[in-house]
mmCIF file of C-alpha atoms in Angstrom:
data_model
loop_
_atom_site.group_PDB
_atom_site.id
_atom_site.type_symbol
_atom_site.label_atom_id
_atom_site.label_comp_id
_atom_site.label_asym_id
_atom_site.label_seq_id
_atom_site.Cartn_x
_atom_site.Cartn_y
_atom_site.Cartn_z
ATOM 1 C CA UNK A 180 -13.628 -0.204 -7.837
ATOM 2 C CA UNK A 181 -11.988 2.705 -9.925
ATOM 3 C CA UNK A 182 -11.595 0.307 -13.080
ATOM 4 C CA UNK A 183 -7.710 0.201 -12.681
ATOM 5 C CA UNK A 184 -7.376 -3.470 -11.859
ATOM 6 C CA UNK A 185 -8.697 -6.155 -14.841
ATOM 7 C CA UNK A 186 -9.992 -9.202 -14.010
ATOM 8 C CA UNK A 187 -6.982 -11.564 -15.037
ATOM 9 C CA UNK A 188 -4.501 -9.202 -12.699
ATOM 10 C CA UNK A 189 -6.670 -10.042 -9.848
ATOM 11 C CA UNK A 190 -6.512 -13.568 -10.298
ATOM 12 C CA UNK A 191 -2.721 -13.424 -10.891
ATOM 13 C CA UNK A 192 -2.629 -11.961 -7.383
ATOM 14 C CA UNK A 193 -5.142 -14.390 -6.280
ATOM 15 C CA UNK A 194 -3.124 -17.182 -7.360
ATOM 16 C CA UNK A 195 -0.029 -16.183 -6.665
ATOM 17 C CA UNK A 196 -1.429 -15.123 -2.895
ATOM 18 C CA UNK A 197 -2.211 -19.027 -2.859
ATOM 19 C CA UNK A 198 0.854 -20.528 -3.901
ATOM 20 C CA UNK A 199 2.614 -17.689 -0.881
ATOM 21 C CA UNK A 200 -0.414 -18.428 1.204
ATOM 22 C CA UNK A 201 1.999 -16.467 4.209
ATOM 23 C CA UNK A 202 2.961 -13.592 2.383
ATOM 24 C CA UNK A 203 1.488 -9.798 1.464
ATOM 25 C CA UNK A 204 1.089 -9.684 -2.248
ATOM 26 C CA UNK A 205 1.500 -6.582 -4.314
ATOM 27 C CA UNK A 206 -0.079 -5.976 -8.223
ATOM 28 C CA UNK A 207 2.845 -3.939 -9.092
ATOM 29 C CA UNK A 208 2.547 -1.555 -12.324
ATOM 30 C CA UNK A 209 4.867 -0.402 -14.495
ATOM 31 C CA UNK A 210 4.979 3.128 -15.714
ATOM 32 C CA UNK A 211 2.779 3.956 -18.813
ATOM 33 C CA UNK A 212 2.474 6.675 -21.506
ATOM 34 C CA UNK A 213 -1.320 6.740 -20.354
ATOM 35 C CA UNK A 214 -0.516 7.163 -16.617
ATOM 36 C CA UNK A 215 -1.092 10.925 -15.692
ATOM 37 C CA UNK A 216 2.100 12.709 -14.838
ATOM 38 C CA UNK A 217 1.017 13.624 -11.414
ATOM 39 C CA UNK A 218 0.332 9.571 -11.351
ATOM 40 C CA UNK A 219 3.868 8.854 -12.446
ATOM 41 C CA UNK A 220 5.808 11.444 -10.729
ATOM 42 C CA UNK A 221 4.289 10.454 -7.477
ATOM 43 C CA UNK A 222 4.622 7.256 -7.768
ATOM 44 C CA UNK A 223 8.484 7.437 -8.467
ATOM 45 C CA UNK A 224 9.146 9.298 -5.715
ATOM 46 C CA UNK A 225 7.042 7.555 -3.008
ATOM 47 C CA UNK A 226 8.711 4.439 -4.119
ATOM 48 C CA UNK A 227 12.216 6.619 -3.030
ATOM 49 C CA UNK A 228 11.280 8.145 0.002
ATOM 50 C CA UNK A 229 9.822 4.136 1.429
ATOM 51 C CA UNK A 230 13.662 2.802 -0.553
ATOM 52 C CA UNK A 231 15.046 5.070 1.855
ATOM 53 C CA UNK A 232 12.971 4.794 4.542
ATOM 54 C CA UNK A 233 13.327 0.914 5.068
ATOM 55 C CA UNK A 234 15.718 -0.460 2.348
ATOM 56 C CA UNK A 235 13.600 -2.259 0.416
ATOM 57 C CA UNK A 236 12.760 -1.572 -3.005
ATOM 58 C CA UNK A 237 9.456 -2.097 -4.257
ATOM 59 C CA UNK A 238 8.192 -1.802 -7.719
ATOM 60 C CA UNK A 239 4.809 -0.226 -6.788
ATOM 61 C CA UNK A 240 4.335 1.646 -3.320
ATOM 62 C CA UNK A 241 0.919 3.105 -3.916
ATOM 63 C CA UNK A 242 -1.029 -0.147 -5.401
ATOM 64 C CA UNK A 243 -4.519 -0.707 -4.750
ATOM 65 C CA UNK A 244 -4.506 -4.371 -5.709
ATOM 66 C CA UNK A 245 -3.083 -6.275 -2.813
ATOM 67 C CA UNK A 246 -3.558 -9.600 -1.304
ATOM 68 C CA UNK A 247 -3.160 -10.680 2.470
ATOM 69 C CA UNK A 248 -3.092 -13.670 3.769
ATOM 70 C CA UNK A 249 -5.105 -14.871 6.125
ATOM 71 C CA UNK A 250 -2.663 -15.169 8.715
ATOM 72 C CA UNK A 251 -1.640 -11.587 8.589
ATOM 73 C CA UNK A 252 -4.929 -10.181 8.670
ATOM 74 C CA UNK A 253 -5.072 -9.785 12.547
ATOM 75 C CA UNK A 254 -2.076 -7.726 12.570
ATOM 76 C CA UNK A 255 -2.905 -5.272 9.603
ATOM 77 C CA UNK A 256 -6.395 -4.443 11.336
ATOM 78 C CA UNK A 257 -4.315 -4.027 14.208
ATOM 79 C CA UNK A 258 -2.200 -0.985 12.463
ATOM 80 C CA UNK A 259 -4.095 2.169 12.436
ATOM 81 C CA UNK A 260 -4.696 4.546 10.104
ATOM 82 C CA UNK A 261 -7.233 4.771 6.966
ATOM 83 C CA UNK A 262 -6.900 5.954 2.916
ATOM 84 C CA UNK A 263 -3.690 5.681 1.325
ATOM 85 C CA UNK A 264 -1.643 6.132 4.359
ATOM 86 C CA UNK A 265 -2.555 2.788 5.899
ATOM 87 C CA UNK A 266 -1.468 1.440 2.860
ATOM 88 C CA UNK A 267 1.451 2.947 3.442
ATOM 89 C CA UNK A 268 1.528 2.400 6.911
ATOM 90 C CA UNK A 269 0.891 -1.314 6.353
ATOM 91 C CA UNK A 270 3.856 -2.269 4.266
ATOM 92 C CA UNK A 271 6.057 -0.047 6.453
ATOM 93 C CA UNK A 272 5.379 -2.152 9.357
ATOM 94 C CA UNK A 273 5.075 -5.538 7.555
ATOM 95 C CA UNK A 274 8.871 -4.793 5.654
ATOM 96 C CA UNK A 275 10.456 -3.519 9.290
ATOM 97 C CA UNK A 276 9.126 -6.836 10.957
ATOM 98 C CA UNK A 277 11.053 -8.842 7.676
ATOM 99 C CA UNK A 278 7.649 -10.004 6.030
ATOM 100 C CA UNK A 279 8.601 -8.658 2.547
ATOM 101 C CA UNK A 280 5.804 -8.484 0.339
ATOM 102 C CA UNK A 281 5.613 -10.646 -3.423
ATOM 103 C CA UNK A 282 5.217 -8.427 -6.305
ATOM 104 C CA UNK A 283 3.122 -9.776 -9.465
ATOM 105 C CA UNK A 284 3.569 -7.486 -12.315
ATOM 106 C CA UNK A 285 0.150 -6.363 -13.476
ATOM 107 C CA UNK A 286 -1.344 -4.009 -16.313
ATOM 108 C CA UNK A 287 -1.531 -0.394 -15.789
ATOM 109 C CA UNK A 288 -4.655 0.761 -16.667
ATOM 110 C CA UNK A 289 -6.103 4.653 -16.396
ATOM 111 C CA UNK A 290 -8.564 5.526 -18.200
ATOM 112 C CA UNK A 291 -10.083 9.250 -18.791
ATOM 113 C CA UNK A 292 -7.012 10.898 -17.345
ATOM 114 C CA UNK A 293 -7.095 8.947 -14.102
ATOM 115 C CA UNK A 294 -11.097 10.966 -13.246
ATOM 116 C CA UNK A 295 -11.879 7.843 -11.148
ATOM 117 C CA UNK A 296 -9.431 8.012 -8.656
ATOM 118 C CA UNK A 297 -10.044 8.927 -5.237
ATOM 119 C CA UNK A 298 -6.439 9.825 -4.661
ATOM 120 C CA UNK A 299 -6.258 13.662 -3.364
ATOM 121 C CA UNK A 300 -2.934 14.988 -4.457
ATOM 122 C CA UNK A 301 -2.069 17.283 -1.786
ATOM 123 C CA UNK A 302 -4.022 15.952 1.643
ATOM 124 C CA UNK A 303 -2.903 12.069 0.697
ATOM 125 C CA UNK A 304 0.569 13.066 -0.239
ATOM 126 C CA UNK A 305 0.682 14.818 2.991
ATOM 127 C CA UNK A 306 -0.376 11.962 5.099
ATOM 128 C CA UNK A 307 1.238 9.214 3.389
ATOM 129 C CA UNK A 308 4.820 11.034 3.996
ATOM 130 C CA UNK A 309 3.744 11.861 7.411
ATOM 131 C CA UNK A 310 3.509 7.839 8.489
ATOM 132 C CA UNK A 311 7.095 7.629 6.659
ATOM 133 C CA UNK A 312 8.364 10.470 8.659
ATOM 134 C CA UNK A 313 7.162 8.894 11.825
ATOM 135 C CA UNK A 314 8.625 5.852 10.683
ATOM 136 C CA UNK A 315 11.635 6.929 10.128
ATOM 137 C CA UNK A 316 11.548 8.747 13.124
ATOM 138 C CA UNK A 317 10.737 5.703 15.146
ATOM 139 C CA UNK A 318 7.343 6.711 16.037
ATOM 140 C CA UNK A 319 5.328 4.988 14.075
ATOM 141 C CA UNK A 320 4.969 2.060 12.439
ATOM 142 C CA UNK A 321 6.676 -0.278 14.892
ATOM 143 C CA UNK A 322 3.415 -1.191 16.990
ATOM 144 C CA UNK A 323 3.342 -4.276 18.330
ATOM 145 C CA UNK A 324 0.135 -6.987 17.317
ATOM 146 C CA UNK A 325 -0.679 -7.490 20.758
ATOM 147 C CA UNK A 326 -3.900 -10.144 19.155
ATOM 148 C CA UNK A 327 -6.384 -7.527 19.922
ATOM 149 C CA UNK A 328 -8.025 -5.323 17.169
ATOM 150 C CA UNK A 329 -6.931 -1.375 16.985
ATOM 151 C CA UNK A 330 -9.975 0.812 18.175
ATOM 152 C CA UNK A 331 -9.688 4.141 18.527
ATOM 153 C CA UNK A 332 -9.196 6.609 21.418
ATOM 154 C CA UNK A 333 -12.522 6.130 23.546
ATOM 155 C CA UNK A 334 -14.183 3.669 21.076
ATOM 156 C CA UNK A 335 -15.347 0.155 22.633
ATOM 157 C CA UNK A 336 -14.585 -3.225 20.272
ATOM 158 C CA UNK A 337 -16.310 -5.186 22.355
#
């Protein structure tokens, strides 16, 4: 939606999402001179902090092109959260319960200094490292999918 993902990456997730059709795939990037410091820096040490956090190592943390399966899809509506921390708080959960996402290398692609992206440095950063300190902390992130969908405090799915 913020013009960061072309076309051809999203079908290589696609595709690769169908030949995995179990799995949590990830359009990783790699580090460009275009990508805005901020961009890079964060990314580098968000990638870190979830190393640390859960042992895995992941190319690309903080992507915005992802694929689910189908079968998964009950339990990530089941984790709560919203933004860029239930992205995080997502592949926290999945990687603790074994499910270790596929990466697909894709382009990196920012254009105007990165002006499209909804990303708010301080506030996201804030949360994001707050579901990894909860994690780690084992408060967080360890829900069990108990087949019904997450509602809120006081909100009705019915």
């Amino acid at each position: 939606a913020d013009g960061q993902h072309a076309v051809d990456d999203i079908v290589r997730v696609a595709v690769a999402l169908a030949e995995q059709p179990r799995s949590l795939v990830l359009g990783a990037r790699r580090p460009v001179p275009e990508m805005p410091f901020r961009s890079r820096f964060g990314n580098a040490l968000t990638r870190k902090v979830f190393q640390a956090a859960t042992g895995v190592k992941l190319a690309d943390t903080q992507t915005g092109l992802r694929g689910f399966a189908k079968s998964l899809l009950p339990e990530v509506l089941a984790v709560p959260g919203e933004r860029y921390e239930y992205e995080m708080a997502v592949l926290l959960h999945l990687c603790s319960a074994g499910q270790l996402p596929l990466e697909v290398p894709i382009r990196t692609i920012y254009t105007s200094g990165n002006r499209s992206s909804h990303f708010r440095p301080c506030k996201d950063s804030a949360r994001v490292y707050t579901v990894v300190a909860r994690h780690c902390l084992g408060r967080g992130a360890r829900w069990k999918y108990t087949g019904q969908e997450h509602a809120a405090p006081g909100e009705n799915i019915s």
